[in-house]
Amino acid sequence: MRAIETNDSGKTDLKDPHVIHTLASMGKTLICRHYDETYALLRQWHALYEQADIESVRTKCLLASQLKVLFPDYDFQKDFLYTRSGVALIELYGANPQQITKDGKDRFCQQMKQAVSRMRQRTLDKLFSQAQSSVKNQRGSRLVDIQQWRFRQLWDDCQRHQARKEEARQQMENLYQELCQFDPHLPQQQPGVISTFHLARIVAETGPVRDFETLRKFMRYAGLNLREKQSGTYRGKNKLSKKGRRLLRKVLGLIVLPLVKRTGLYGAYYHNKKAHGMSGTKAMTAVMRKFLKLFYGWYKSGGHFDRNRVFACESQYLSAA
């Protein structure tokens, strides 16, 4: 038999045998997880949702920049475009101040109110006034036409990305409900805490939760485990490893963001951390670890969500019961 050397181009295993032997001697083995079809589909739809979300954010930024070119004196909030009033402005006039002023104020107000019955007159007056001042800064009708064409193109892209997100979201929710039939331990949505969609996002990244024997392994998979940076005699601070699923950490951040309000589930916990000098970023990370621990215990128990159990250890909870 030929001995396989490090970096040998003729070896059949892509991983270095010396490294594999060293890890095995330390009791560290790499587990190859083969997902069932439903779990694989859930992860794939989640990847498609994330891709559509990134493209949607990028396109909205381009749309806002293009609007400033087409409608220079427009000073409403960016979210206004995505309200019923903003959509009506785009569908009827393409957000083009020349078309708005060409119709005249009375017809402009009439058309907008027919599209949005409860639109305020003050908002219409402000839009028309800004359109009048914007027209003075525009040069050449053909230049405005290409600016409006580009704006329409970006708007259509936004709508398409949003439709893709909605489709992926619906597919993920359906797949999660399908998984719940085979694994009754999977948590159900809890109003004010977590939705079915976000539960599906977590499971899409973790895969079968039953594969994780301990909470420590679950934390490591998410990259939320703490480790000390050291080299020789040097000992650094304890920091997150961030070696696990990056997208899982992003999802956890989105989940806990509304929960750290003062009236939220982790409001008191989060603000107490900040009151004792912890930065907002570190406090949010602490809440993410706390929530992941909650999710793991919620799954292992197979029971319903109990708010009184969140901040009580098992012995305290049983004695109170």
PDB file of C-alpha atoms in Angstrom:
ATOM      1  CA  MET A   1       0.000   0.000   0.000  1.00  0.00           C
ATOM      2  CA  ARG A   2       1.243   3.493  -0.832  1.00  0.00           C
ATOM      3  CA  ALA A   3       1.486   5.980   2.053  1.00  0.00           C
ATOM      4  CA  ILE A   4      -0.572   9.108   1.436  1.00  0.00           C
ATOM      5  CA  GLU A   5       1.450  12.229   2.193  1.00  0.00           C
ATOM      6  CA  THR A   6       0.248  15.729   2.948  1.00  0.00           C
ATOM      7  CA  ASN A   7      -0.769  17.623  -0.207  1.00  0.00           C
ATOM      8  CA  ASP A   8      -0.266  14.480  -2.273  1.00  0.00           C
ATOM      9  CA  SER A   9      -1.913  15.107  -5.638  1.00  0.00           C
ATOM     10  CA  GLY A  10      -2.645  11.385  -6.034  1.00  0.00           C
ATOM     11  CA  LYS A  11      -4.781  10.878  -2.950  1.00  0.00           C
ATOM     12  CA  THR A  12      -8.389   9.855  -3.306  1.00  0.00           C
ATOM     13  CA  ASP A  13      -9.697  11.723  -0.254  1.00  0.00           C
ATOM     14  CA  LEU A  14     -10.058  15.474  -0.636  1.00  0.00           C
ATOM     15  CA  LYS A  15      -9.455  16.004   3.087  1.00  0.00           C
ATOM     16  CA  ASP A  16      -5.951  15.710   4.496  1.00  0.00           C
ATOM     17  CA  PRO A  17      -5.605  12.265   6.157  1.00  0.00           C
ATOM     18  CA  HIS A  18      -3.312  13.655   8.878  1.00  0.00           C
ATOM     19  CA  VAL A  19      -5.949  16.193   9.879  1.00  0.00           C
ATOM     20  CA  ILE A  20      -8.672  13.542   9.892  1.00  0.00           C
ATOM     21  CA  HIS A  21      -6.570  11.237  12.057  1.00  0.00           C
ATOM     22  CA  THR A  22      -5.745  14.037  14.508  1.00  0.00           C
ATOM     23  CA  LEU A  23      -9.406  15.059  14.895  1.00  0.00           C
ATOM     24  CA  ALA A  24     -10.497  11.438  15.306  1.00  0.00           C
ATOM     25  CA  SER A  25      -7.885  10.865  18.027  1.00  0.00           C
ATOM     26  CA  MET A  26      -9.342  13.867  19.881  1.00  0.00           C
ATOM     27  CA  GLY A  27     -12.844  12.425  19.633  1.00  0.00           C
ATOM     28  CA  LYS A  28     -13.994  15.034  17.117  1.00  0.00           C
ATOM     29  CA  THR A  29     -15.751  13.567  14.129  1.00  0.00           C
ATOM     30  CA  LEU A  30     -17.533  15.176  11.208  1.00  0.00           C
ATOM     31  CA  ILE A  31     -21.111  14.018  10.787  1.00  0.00           C
ATOM     32  CA  CYS A  32     -22.477  14.003   7.266  1.00  0.00           C
ATOM     33  CA  ARG A  33     -26.146  14.983   7.439  1.00  0.00           C
ATOM     34  CA  HIS A  34     -28.362  13.837   4.599  1.00  0.00           C
ATOM     35  CA  TYR A  35     -31.675  15.710   4.750  1.00  0.00           C
ATOM     36  CA  ASP A  36     -35.034  14.253   3.884  1.00  0.00           C
ATOM     37  CA  GLU A  37     -36.690  15.747   0.816  1.00  0.00           C
ATOM     38  CA  THR A  38     -38.917  18.090   2.819  1.00  0.00           C
ATOM     39  CA  TYR A  39     -36.016  19.546   4.797  1.00  0.00           C
ATOM     40  CA  ALA A  40     -33.977  19.906   1.601  1.00  0.00           C
ATOM     41  CA  LEU A  41     -36.869  21.699  -0.100  1.00  0.00           C
ATOM     42  CA  LEU A  42     -37.298  24.003   2.886  1.00  0.00           C
ATOM     43  CA  ARG A  43     -33.632  25.008   2.814  1.00  0.00           C
ATOM     44  CA  GLN A  44     -33.732  25.572  -0.944  1.00  0.00           C
ATOM     45  CA  TRP A  45     -36.821  27.795  -0.725  1.00  0.00           C
ATOM     46  CA  HIS A  46     -35.172  29.718   2.096  1.00  0.00           C
ATOM     47  CA  ALA A  47     -32.124  30.340  -0.079  1.00  0.00           C
ATOM     48  CA  LEU A  48     -34.409  31.585  -2.867  1.00  0.00           C
ATOM     49  CA  TYR A  49     -36.246  33.860  -0.425  1.00  0.00           C
ATOM     50  CA  GLU A  50     -32.972  35.314   0.842  1.00  0.00           C
ATOM     51  CA  GLN A  51     -31.729  35.926  -2.692  1.00  0.00           C
ATOM     52  CA  ALA A  52     -34.980  37.696  -3.631  1.00  0.00           C
ATOM     53  CA  ASP A  53     -34.809  39.769  -0.446  1.00  0.00           C
ATOM     54  CA  ILE A  54     -31.259  40.933  -1.196  1.00  0.00           C
ATOM     55  CA  GLU A  55     -32.228  41.843  -4.755  1.00  0.00           C
ATOM     56  CA  SER A  56     -35.325  43.650  -3.485  1.00  0.00           C
ATOM     57  CA  VAL A  57     -33.289  45.825  -1.102  1.00  0.00           C
ATOM     58  CA  ARG A  58     -30.752  46.622  -3.826  1.00  0.00           C
ATOM     59  CA  THR A  59     -33.481  47.545  -6.314  1.00  0.00           C
ATOM     60  CA  LYS A  60     -35.274  49.763  -3.798  1.00  0.00           C
ATOM     61  CA  CYS A  61     -32.054  51.696  -3.228  1.00  0.00           C
ATOM     62  CA  LEU A  62     -31.672  52.212  -6.979  1.00  0.00           C
ATOM     63  CA  LEU A  63     -35.328  53.230  -7.214  1.00  0.00           C
ATOM     64  CA  ALA A  64     -34.906  55.897  -4.528  1.00  0.00           C
ATOM     65  CA  SER A  65     -31.852  57.294  -6.343  1.00  0.00           C
ATOM     66  CA  GLN A  66     -33.677  57.339  -9.675  1.00  0.00           C
ATOM     67  CA  LEU A  67     -36.667  59.109  -8.122  1.00  0.00           C
ATOM     68  CA  LYS A  68     -34.406  61.964  -7.032  1.00  0.00           C
ATOM     69  CA  VAL A  69     -33.338  62.365 -10.657  1.00  0.00           C
ATOM     70  CA  LEU A  70     -36.868  62.224 -12.056  1.00  0.00           C
ATOM     71  CA  PHE A  71     -38.610  64.155  -9.265  1.00  0.00           C
ATOM     72  CA  PRO A  72     -35.890  66.413  -7.737  1.00  0.00           C
ATOM     73  CA  ASP A  73     -38.028  68.206  -5.137  1.00  0.00           C
ATOM     74  CA  TYR A  74     -39.837  65.101  -3.878  1.00  0.00           C
ATOM     75  CA  ASP A  75     -39.210  64.997  -0.098  1.00  0.00           C
ATOM     76  CA  PHE A  76     -41.633  62.385   1.258  1.00  0.00           C
ATOM     77  CA  GLN A  77     -40.331  59.449   3.260  1.00  0.00           C
ATOM     78  CA  LYS A  78     -39.009  56.502   1.227  1.00  0.00           C
ATOM     79  CA  ASP A  79     -41.783  54.252   2.544  1.00  0.00           C
ATOM     80  CA  PHE A  80     -44.420  56.540   0.999  1.00  0.00           C
ATOM     81  CA  LEU A  81     -43.848  54.961  -2.417  1.00  0.00           C
ATOM     82  CA  TYR A  82     -44.982  51.579  -1.105  1.00  0.00           C
ATOM     83  CA  THR A  83     -48.213  52.821   0.448  1.00  0.00           C
ATOM     84  CA  ARG A  84     -51.485  52.888  -1.496  1.00  0.00           C
ATOM     85  CA  SER A  85     -50.964  56.597  -2.200  1.00  0.00           C
ATOM     86  CA  GLY A  86     -47.450  56.059  -3.519  1.00  0.00           C
ATOM     87  CA  VAL A  87     -48.501  53.153  -5.707  1.00  0.00           C
ATOM     88  CA  ALA A  88     -51.326  55.278  -7.154  1.00  0.00           C
ATOM     89  CA  LEU A  89     -48.869  58.085  -7.909  1.00  0.00           C
ATOM     90  CA  ILE A  90     -46.656  55.670  -9.830  1.00  0.00           C
ATOM     91  CA  GLU A  91     -49.440  53.805 -11.627  1.00  0.00           C
ATOM     92  CA  LEU A  92     -51.254  56.976 -12.729  1.00  0.00           C
ATOM     93  CA  TYR A  93     -48.389  59.380 -13.393  1.00  0.00           C
ATOM     94  CA  GLY A  94     -45.186  57.330 -13.270  1.00  0.00           C
ATOM     95  CA  ALA A  95     -43.981  59.728 -10.537  1.00  0.00           C
ATOM     96  CA  ASN A  96     -43.272  62.174 -13.365  1.00  0.00           C
ATOM     97  CA  PRO A  97     -43.777  65.813 -12.278  1.00  0.00           C
ATOM     98  CA  GLN A  98     -44.349  66.897 -15.895  1.00  0.00           C
ATOM     99  CA  GLN A  99     -47.363  64.594 -16.234  1.00  0.00           C
ATOM    100  CA  ILE A 100     -48.672  65.753 -12.858  1.00  0.00           C
ATOM    101  CA  THR A 101     -48.537  69.457 -13.712  1.00  0.00           C
ATOM    102  CA  LYS A 102     -49.826  68.832 -17.241  1.00  0.00           C
ATOM    103  CA  ASP A 103     -53.068  67.406 -15.832  1.00  0.00           C
ATOM    104  CA  GLY A 104     -53.623  70.424 -13.596  1.00  0.00           C
ATOM    105  CA  LYS A 105     -54.195  70.464  -9.868  1.00  0.00           C
ATOM    106  CA  ASP A 106     -57.942  69.797  -9.901  1.00  0.00           C
ATOM    107  CA  ARG A 107     -57.737  66.752 -12.174  1.00  0.00           C
ATOM    108  CA  PHE A 108     -54.646  65.463 -10.348  1.00  0.00           C
ATOM    109  CA  CYS A 109     -56.484  65.574  -7.012  1.00  0.00           C
ATOM    110  CA  GLN A 110     -59.562  63.969  -8.551  1.00  0.00           C
ATOM    111  CA  GLN A 111     -57.600  61.096 -10.114  1.00  0.00           C
ATOM    112  CA  MET A 112     -55.649  60.395  -6.923  1.00  0.00           C
ATOM    113  CA  LYS A 113     -58.753  60.446  -4.718  1.00  0.00           C
ATOM    114  CA  GLN A 114     -60.502  58.015  -7.041  1.00  0.00           C
ATOM    115  CA  ALA A 115     -57.571  55.623  -6.602  1.00  0.00           C
ATOM    116  CA  VAL A 116     -57.197  56.265  -2.850  1.00  0.00           C
ATOM    117  CA  SER A 117     -60.454  57.431  -1.319  1.00  0.00           C
ATOM    118  CA  ARG A 118     -59.000  58.516   2.025  1.00  0.00           C
ATOM    119  CA  MET A 119     -56.016  60.430   0.718  1.00  0.00           C
ATOM    120  CA  ARG A 120     -55.531  63.734   2.518  1.00  0.00           C
ATOM    121  CA  GLN A 121     -55.887  66.987   0.613  1.00  0.00           C
ATOM    122  CA  ARG A 122     -52.793  68.323   2.375  1.00  0.00           C
ATOM    123  CA  THR A 123     -50.730  65.470   0.921  1.00  0.00           C
ATOM    124  CA  LEU A 124     -52.085  66.165  -2.582  1.00  0.00           C
ATOM    125  CA  ASP A 125     -51.317  69.881  -2.286  1.00  0.00           C
ATOM    126  CA  LYS A 126     -47.772  69.113  -1.189  1.00  0.00           C
ATOM    127  CA  LEU A 127     -47.203  66.659  -4.041  1.00  0.00           C
ATOM    128  CA  PHE A 128     -48.485  69.084  -6.669  1.00  0.00           C
ATOM    129  CA  SER A 129     -46.409  71.947  -5.265  1.00  0.00           C
ATOM    130  CA  GLN A 130     -43.275  69.797  -5.352  1.00  0.00           C
ATOM    131  CA  ALA A 131     -44.088  68.718  -8.909  1.00  0.00           C
ATOM    132  CA  GLN A 132     -44.362  72.361 -10.019  1.00  0.00           C
ATOM    133  CA  SER A 133     -40.975  73.249  -8.559  1.00  0.00           C
ATOM    134  CA  SER A 134     -39.399  70.085  -9.979  1.00  0.00           C
ATOM    135  CA  VAL A 135     -40.517  70.875 -13.525  1.00  0.00           C
ATOM    136  CA  LYS A 136     -38.454  74.074 -13.415  1.00  0.00           C
ATOM    137  CA  ASN A 137     -35.291  72.025 -12.845  1.00  0.00           C
ATOM    138  CA  GLN A 138     -35.894  69.519 -15.658  1.00  0.00           C
ATOM    139  CA  ARG A 139     -34.235  69.853 -19.060  1.00  0.00           C
ATOM    140  CA  GLY A 140     -35.605  68.370 -22.278  1.00  0.00           C
ATOM    141  CA  SER A 141     -38.588  66.082 -22.680  1.00  0.00           C
ATOM    142  CA  ARG A 142     -36.558  63.227 -24.191  1.00  0.00           C
ATOM    143  CA  LEU A 143     -34.235  63.213 -21.168  1.00  0.00           C
ATOM    144  CA  VAL A 144     -37.253  63.057 -18.848  1.00  0.00           C
ATOM    145  CA  ASP A 145     -38.716  60.204 -20.905  1.00  0.00           C
ATOM    146  CA  ILE A 146     -35.646  58.012 -20.424  1.00  0.00           C
ATOM    147  CA  GLN A 147     -35.544  58.876 -16.722  1.00  0.00           C
ATOM    148  CA  GLN A 148     -39.174  57.808 -16.362  1.00  0.00           C
ATOM    149  CA  TRP A 149     -38.512  54.632 -18.392  1.00  0.00           C
ATOM    150  CA  ARG A 150     -35.695  53.688 -16.021  1.00  0.00           C
ATOM    151  CA  PHE A 151     -37.877  54.442 -12.998  1.00  0.00           C
ATOM    152  CA  ARG A 152     -40.667  52.240 -14.360  1.00  0.00           C
ATOM    153  CA  GLN A 153     -38.167  49.468 -15.037  1.00  0.00           C
ATOM    154  CA  LEU A 154     -36.901  49.543 -11.450  1.00  0.00           C
ATOM    155  CA  TRP A 155     -40.443  49.664 -10.118  1.00  0.00           C
ATOM    156  CA  ASP A 156     -41.367  46.550 -12.106  1.00  0.00           C
ATOM    157  CA  ASP A 157     -38.247  44.842 -10.744  1.00  0.00           C
ATOM    158  CA  CYS A 158     -39.339  45.688  -7.194  1.00  0.00           C
ATOM    159  CA  GLN A 159     -42.756  44.195  -7.793  1.00  0.00           C
ATOM    160  CA  ARG A 160     -41.239  41.051  -9.287  1.00  0.00           C
ATOM    161  CA  HIS A 161     -38.845  40.520  -6.363  1.00  0.00           C
ATOM    162  CA  GLN A 162     -41.688  41.076  -3.905  1.00  0.00           C
ATOM    163  CA  ALA A 163     -43.817  38.478  -5.690  1.00  0.00           C
ATOM    164  CA  ARG A 164     -40.941  35.999  -5.524  1.00  0.00           C
ATOM    165  CA  LYS A 165     -40.584  36.619  -1.791  1.00  0.00           C
ATOM    166  CA  GLU A 166     -44.280  36.042  -1.217  1.00  0.00           C
ATOM    167  CA  GLU A 167     -44.215  32.811  -3.204  1.00  0.00           C
ATOM    168  CA  ALA A 168     -41.159  31.529  -1.326  1.00  0.00           C
ATOM    169  CA  ARG A 169     -42.708  32.506   1.996  1.00  0.00           C
ATOM    170  CA  GLN A 170     -45.911  30.607   1.244  1.00  0.00           C
ATOM    171  CA  GLN A 171     -43.979  27.532   0.156  1.00  0.00           C
ATOM    172  CA  MET A 172     -41.879  27.618   3.329  1.00  0.00           C
ATOM    173  CA  GLU A 173     -44.924  27.885   5.588  1.00  0.00           C
ATOM    174  CA  ASN A 174     -46.565  24.947   3.809  1.00  0.00           C
ATOM    175  CA  LEU A 175     -43.416  22.829   4.100  1.00  0.00           C
ATOM    176  CA  TYR A 176     -43.095  23.642   7.802  1.00  0.00           C
ATOM    177  CA  GLN A 177     -46.667  22.542   8.457  1.00  0.00           C
ATOM    178  CA  GLU A 178     -45.872  19.358   6.541  1.00  0.00           C
ATOM    179  CA  LEU A 179     -42.847  18.753   8.783  1.00  0.00           C
ATOM    180  CA  CYS A 180     -44.990  19.313  11.900  1.00  0.00           C
ATOM    181  CA  GLN A 181     -47.111  16.326  10.898  1.00  0.00           C
ATOM    182  CA  PHE A 182     -44.050  14.053  10.981  1.00  0.00           C
ATOM    183  CA  ASP A 183     -42.374  15.716  13.984  1.00  0.00           C
ATOM    184  CA  PRO A 184     -44.973  16.936  16.533  1.00  0.00           C
ATOM    185  CA  HIS A 185     -42.177  18.378  18.685  1.00  0.00           C
ATOM    186  CA  LEU A 186     -41.670  21.234  16.231  1.00  0.00           C
ATOM    187  CA  PRO A 187     -43.009  24.455  17.829  1.00  0.00           C
ATOM    188  CA  GLN A 188     -46.119  26.177  16.556  1.00  0.00           C
ATOM    189  CA  GLN A 189     -46.442  29.906  16.006  1.00  0.00           C
ATOM    190  CA  GLN A 190     -46.913  32.074  19.084  1.00  0.00           C
ATOM    191  CA  PRO A 191     -48.488  35.527  18.511  1.00  0.00           C
ATOM    192  CA  GLY A 192     -46.258  38.271  19.819  1.00  0.00           C
ATOM    193  CA  VAL A 193     -43.239  35.944  19.946  1.00  0.00           C
ATOM    194  CA  ILE A 194     -42.663  34.152  16.619  1.00  0.00           C
ATOM    195  CA  SER A 195     -44.567  33.421  13.411  1.00  0.00           C
ATOM    196  CA  THR A 196     -44.760  30.246  11.352  1.00  0.00           C
ATOM    197  CA  PHE A 197     -42.596  31.862   8.699  1.00  0.00           C
ATOM    198  CA  HIS A 198     -39.750  32.591  11.110  1.00  0.00           C
ATOM    199  CA  LEU A 199     -40.024  29.115  12.607  1.00  0.00           C
ATOM    200  CA  ALA A 200     -39.653  27.777   9.076  1.00  0.00           C
ATOM    201  CA  ARG A 201     -36.592  29.989   8.540  1.00  0.00           C
ATOM    202  CA  ILE A 202     -34.911  28.614  11.666  1.00  0.00           C
ATOM    203  CA  VAL A 203     -35.587  24.980  10.771  1.00  0.00           C
ATOM    204  CA  ALA A 204     -34.510  25.624   7.173  1.00  0.00           C
ATOM    205  CA  GLU A 205     -31.041  26.493   8.461  1.00  0.00           C
ATOM    206  CA  THR A 206     -30.751  23.991  11.322  1.00  0.00           C
ATOM    207  CA  GLY A 207     -32.294  20.993   9.624  1.00  0.00           C
ATOM    208  CA  PRO A 208     -33.783  18.307  11.922  1.00  0.00           C
ATOM    209  CA  VAL A 209     -33.385  19.637  15.473  1.00  0.00           C
ATOM    210  CA  ARG A 210     -33.360  16.063  16.801  1.00  0.00           C
ATOM    211  CA  ASP A 211     -29.863  15.663  15.317  1.00  0.00           C
ATOM    212  CA  PHE A 212     -28.434  17.917  18.055  1.00  0.00           C
ATOM    213  CA  GLU A 213     -27.940  15.973  21.261  1.00  0.00           C
ATOM    214  CA  THR A 214     -27.055  18.983  23.419  1.00  0.00           C
ATOM    215  CA  LEU A 215     -27.672  22.705  23.474  1.00  0.00           C
ATOM    216  CA  ARG A 216     -23.928  23.274  23.184  1.00  0.00           C
ATOM    217  CA  LYS A 217     -23.844  21.547  19.794  1.00  0.00           C
ATOM    218  CA  PHE A 218     -26.870  23.551  18.705  1.00  0.00           C
ATOM    219  CA  MET A 219     -25.124  26.806  19.677  1.00  0.00           C
ATOM    220  CA  ARG A 220     -21.959  25.789  17.842  1.00  0.00           C
ATOM    221  CA  TYR A 221     -23.927  25.010  14.689  1.00  0.00           C
ATOM    222  CA  ALA A 222     -25.353  28.540  14.791  1.00  0.00           C
ATOM    223  CA  GLY A 223     -21.929  30.057  15.493  1.00  0.00           C
ATOM    224  CA  LEU A 224     -23.208  31.592  18.739  1.00  0.00           C
ATOM    225  CA  ASN A 225     -20.847  29.692  21.015  1.00  0.00           C
ATOM    226  CA  LEU A 226     -18.253  31.691  22.953  1.00  0.00           C
ATOM    227  CA  ARG A 227     -14.570  30.996  22.587  1.00  0.00           C
ATOM    228  CA  GLU A 228     -11.386  32.557  23.938  1.00  0.00           C
ATOM    229  CA  LYS A 229      -8.810  33.850  21.505  1.00  0.00           C
ATOM    230  CA  GLN A 230      -5.410  32.504  22.576  1.00  0.00           C
ATOM    231  CA  SER A 231      -1.943  32.082  21.173  1.00  0.00           C
ATOM    232  CA  GLY A 232       0.866  30.706  23.332  1.00  0.00           C
ATOM    233  CA  THR A 233       0.670  32.534  26.648  1.00  0.00           C
ATOM    234  CA  TYR A 234      -1.655  35.208  25.242  1.00  0.00           C
ATOM    235  CA  ARG A 235      -5.257  35.093  26.406  1.00  0.00           C
ATOM    236  CA  GLY A 236      -7.776  37.298  24.668  1.00  0.00           C
ATOM    237  CA  LYS A 237     -11.427  38.103  25.311  1.00  0.00           C
ATOM    238  CA  ASN A 238     -14.300  35.678  24.947  1.00  0.00           C
ATOM    239  CA  LYS A 239     -15.983  36.283  21.613  1.00  0.00           C
ATOM    240  CA  LEU A 240     -18.498  34.578  19.348  1.00  0.00           C
ATOM    241  CA  SER A 241     -16.970  31.975  17.100  1.00  0.00           C
ATOM    242  CA  LYS A 242     -19.195  32.927  14.125  1.00  0.00           C
ATOM    243  CA  LYS A 243     -18.222  29.647  12.478  1.00  0.00           C
ATOM    244  CA  GLY A 244     -21.736  28.296  12.040  1.00  0.00           C
ATOM    245  CA  ARG A 245     -24.649  29.223   9.808  1.00  0.00           C
ATOM    246  CA  ARG A 246     -24.390  32.932   9.028  1.00  0.00           C
ATOM    247  CA  LEU A 247     -27.945  33.115   7.705  1.00  0.00           C
ATOM    248  CA  LEU A 248     -29.267  31.506  10.886  1.00  0.00           C
ATOM    249  CA  ARG A 249     -27.694  34.285  12.947  1.00  0.00           C
ATOM    250  CA  LYS A 250     -29.279  36.863  10.640  1.00  0.00           C
ATOM    251  CA  VAL A 251     -32.710  35.260  11.062  1.00  0.00           C
ATOM    252  CA  LEU A 252     -32.336  35.177  14.852  1.00  0.00           C
ATOM    253  CA  GLY A 253     -31.460  38.866  14.815  1.00  0.00           C
ATOM    254  CA  LEU A 254     -34.630  39.660  12.863  1.00  0.00           C
ATOM    255  CA  ILE A 255     -36.723  37.557  15.249  1.00  0.00           C
ATOM    256  CA  VAL A 256     -35.491  39.123  18.488  1.00  0.00           C
ATOM    257  CA  LEU A 257     -35.491  42.717  17.199  1.00  0.00           C
ATOM    258  CA  PRO A 258     -39.196  43.341  18.030  1.00  0.00           C
ATOM    259  CA  LEU A 259     -38.851  41.328  21.266  1.00  0.00           C
ATOM    260  CA  VAL A 260     -36.371  43.740  22.881  1.00  0.00           C
ATOM    261  CA  LYS A 261     -38.858  46.591  23.124  1.00  0.00           C
ATOM    262  CA  ARG A 262     -39.618  47.486  26.725  1.00  0.00           C
ATOM    263  CA  THR A 263     -42.979  45.735  26.448  1.00  0.00           C
ATOM    264  CA  GLY A 264     -41.520  42.765  24.544  1.00  0.00           C
ATOM    265  CA  LEU A 265     -40.629  39.319  25.811  1.00  0.00           C
ATOM    266  CA  TYR A 266     -36.954  40.210  26.279  1.00  0.00           C
ATOM    267  CA  GLY A 267     -37.468  43.920  26.923  1.00  0.00           C
ATOM    268  CA  ALA A 268     -36.489  43.863  30.598  1.00  0.00           C
ATOM    269  CA  TYR A 269     -33.597  41.465  29.973  1.00  0.00           C
ATOM    270  CA  TYR A 270     -32.177  43.549  27.120  1.00  0.00           C
ATOM    271  CA  HIS A 271     -32.470  46.939  28.813  1.00  0.00           C
ATOM    272  CA  ASN A 272     -31.034  45.566  32.046  1.00  0.00           C
ATOM    273  CA  LYS A 273     -27.942  44.465  30.090  1.00  0.00           C
ATOM    274  CA  LYS A 274     -27.580  47.934  28.598  1.00  0.00           C
ATOM    275  CA  ALA A 275     -28.121  49.598  31.977  1.00  0.00           C
ATOM    276  CA  HIS A 276     -25.103  47.692  33.314  1.00  0.00           C
ATOM    277  CA  GLY A 277     -22.848  49.043  30.566  1.00  0.00           C
ATOM    278  CA  MET A 278     -23.194  46.409  27.847  1.00  0.00           C
ATOM    279  CA  SER A 279     -23.277  47.741  24.299  1.00  0.00           C
ATOM    280  CA  GLY A 280     -26.404  47.332  22.204  1.00  0.00           C
ATOM    281  CA  THR A 281     -24.720  44.877  19.820  1.00  0.00           C
ATOM    282  CA  LYS A 282     -23.542  42.605  22.628  1.00  0.00           C
ATOM    283  CA  ALA A 283     -26.926  42.826  24.358  1.00  0.00           C
ATOM    284  CA  MET A 284     -28.662  41.793  21.121  1.00  0.00           C
ATOM    285  CA  THR A 285     -26.271  38.854  20.792  1.00  0.00           C
ATOM    286  CA  ALA A 286     -27.096  37.804  24.351  1.00  0.00           C
ATOM    287  CA  VAL A 287     -30.800  37.894  23.476  1.00  0.00           C
ATOM    288  CA  MET A 288     -30.161  35.826  20.332  1.00  0.00           C
ATOM    289  CA  ARG A 289     -28.407  33.167  22.424  1.00  0.00           C
ATOM    290  CA  LYS A 290     -31.262  33.295  24.923  1.00  0.00           C
ATOM    291  CA  PHE A 291     -33.856  32.826  22.200  1.00  0.00           C
ATOM    292  CA  LEU A 292     -31.989  29.947  20.573  1.00  0.00           C
ATOM    293  CA  LYS A 293     -31.853  28.256  23.971  1.00  0.00           C
ATOM    294  CA  LEU A 294     -35.608  28.842  24.321  1.00  0.00           C
ATOM    295  CA  PHE A 295     -36.255  27.334  20.890  1.00  0.00           C
ATOM    296  CA  TYR A 296     -34.150  24.257  21.692  1.00  0.00           C
ATOM    297  CA  GLY A 297     -35.892  23.678  25.022  1.00  0.00           C
ATOM    298  CA  TRP A 298     -39.281  24.327  23.432  1.00  0.00           C
ATOM    299  CA  TYR A 299     -38.556  21.634  20.839  1.00  0.00           C
ATOM    300  CA  LYS A 300     -37.180  19.099  23.332  1.00  0.00           C
ATOM    301  CA  SER A 301     -40.159  19.502  25.661  1.00  0.00           C
ATOM    302  CA  GLY A 302     -42.672  19.080  22.848  1.00  0.00           C
ATOM    303  CA  GLY A 303     -45.116  21.226  24.816  1.00  0.00           C
ATOM    304  CA  HIS A 304     -46.816  24.566  24.356  1.00  0.00           C
ATOM    305  CA  PHE A 305     -45.110  27.898  24.816  1.00  0.00           C
ATOM    306  CA  ASP A 306     -45.144  29.107  28.431  1.00  0.00           C
ATOM    307  CA  ARG A 307     -44.036  32.695  29.042  1.00  0.00           C
ATOM    308  CA  ASN A 308     -43.476  31.969  32.748  1.00  0.00           C
ATOM    309  CA  ARG A 309     -40.912  29.322  31.843  1.00  0.00           C
ATOM    310  CA  VAL A 310     -38.693  31.665  29.804  1.00  0.00           C
ATOM    311  CA  PHE A 311     -36.817  33.241  32.723  1.00  0.00           C
ATOM    312  CA  ALA A 312     -37.153  30.438  35.271  1.00  0.00           C
ATOM    313  CA  CYS A 313     -34.902  27.412  35.662  1.00  0.00           C
ATOM    314  CA  GLU A 314     -36.498  23.958  35.780  1.00  0.00           C
ATOM    315  CA  SER A 315     -36.321  23.625  39.591  1.00  0.00           C
ATOM    316  CA  GLN A 316     -37.951  27.025  40.155  1.00  0.00           C
ATOM    317  CA  TYR A 317     -40.636  26.259  37.592  1.00  0.00           C
ATOM    318  CA  LEU A 318     -41.489  22.858  39.104  1.00  0.00           C
ATOM    319  CA  SER A 319     -41.595  24.223  42.663  1.00  0.00           C
ATOM    320  CA  ALA A 320     -43.890  27.053  41.546  1.00  0.00           C
ATOM    321  CA  ALA A 321     -46.135  24.569  39.774  1.00  0.00           C
TER     322      ALA A 321
END
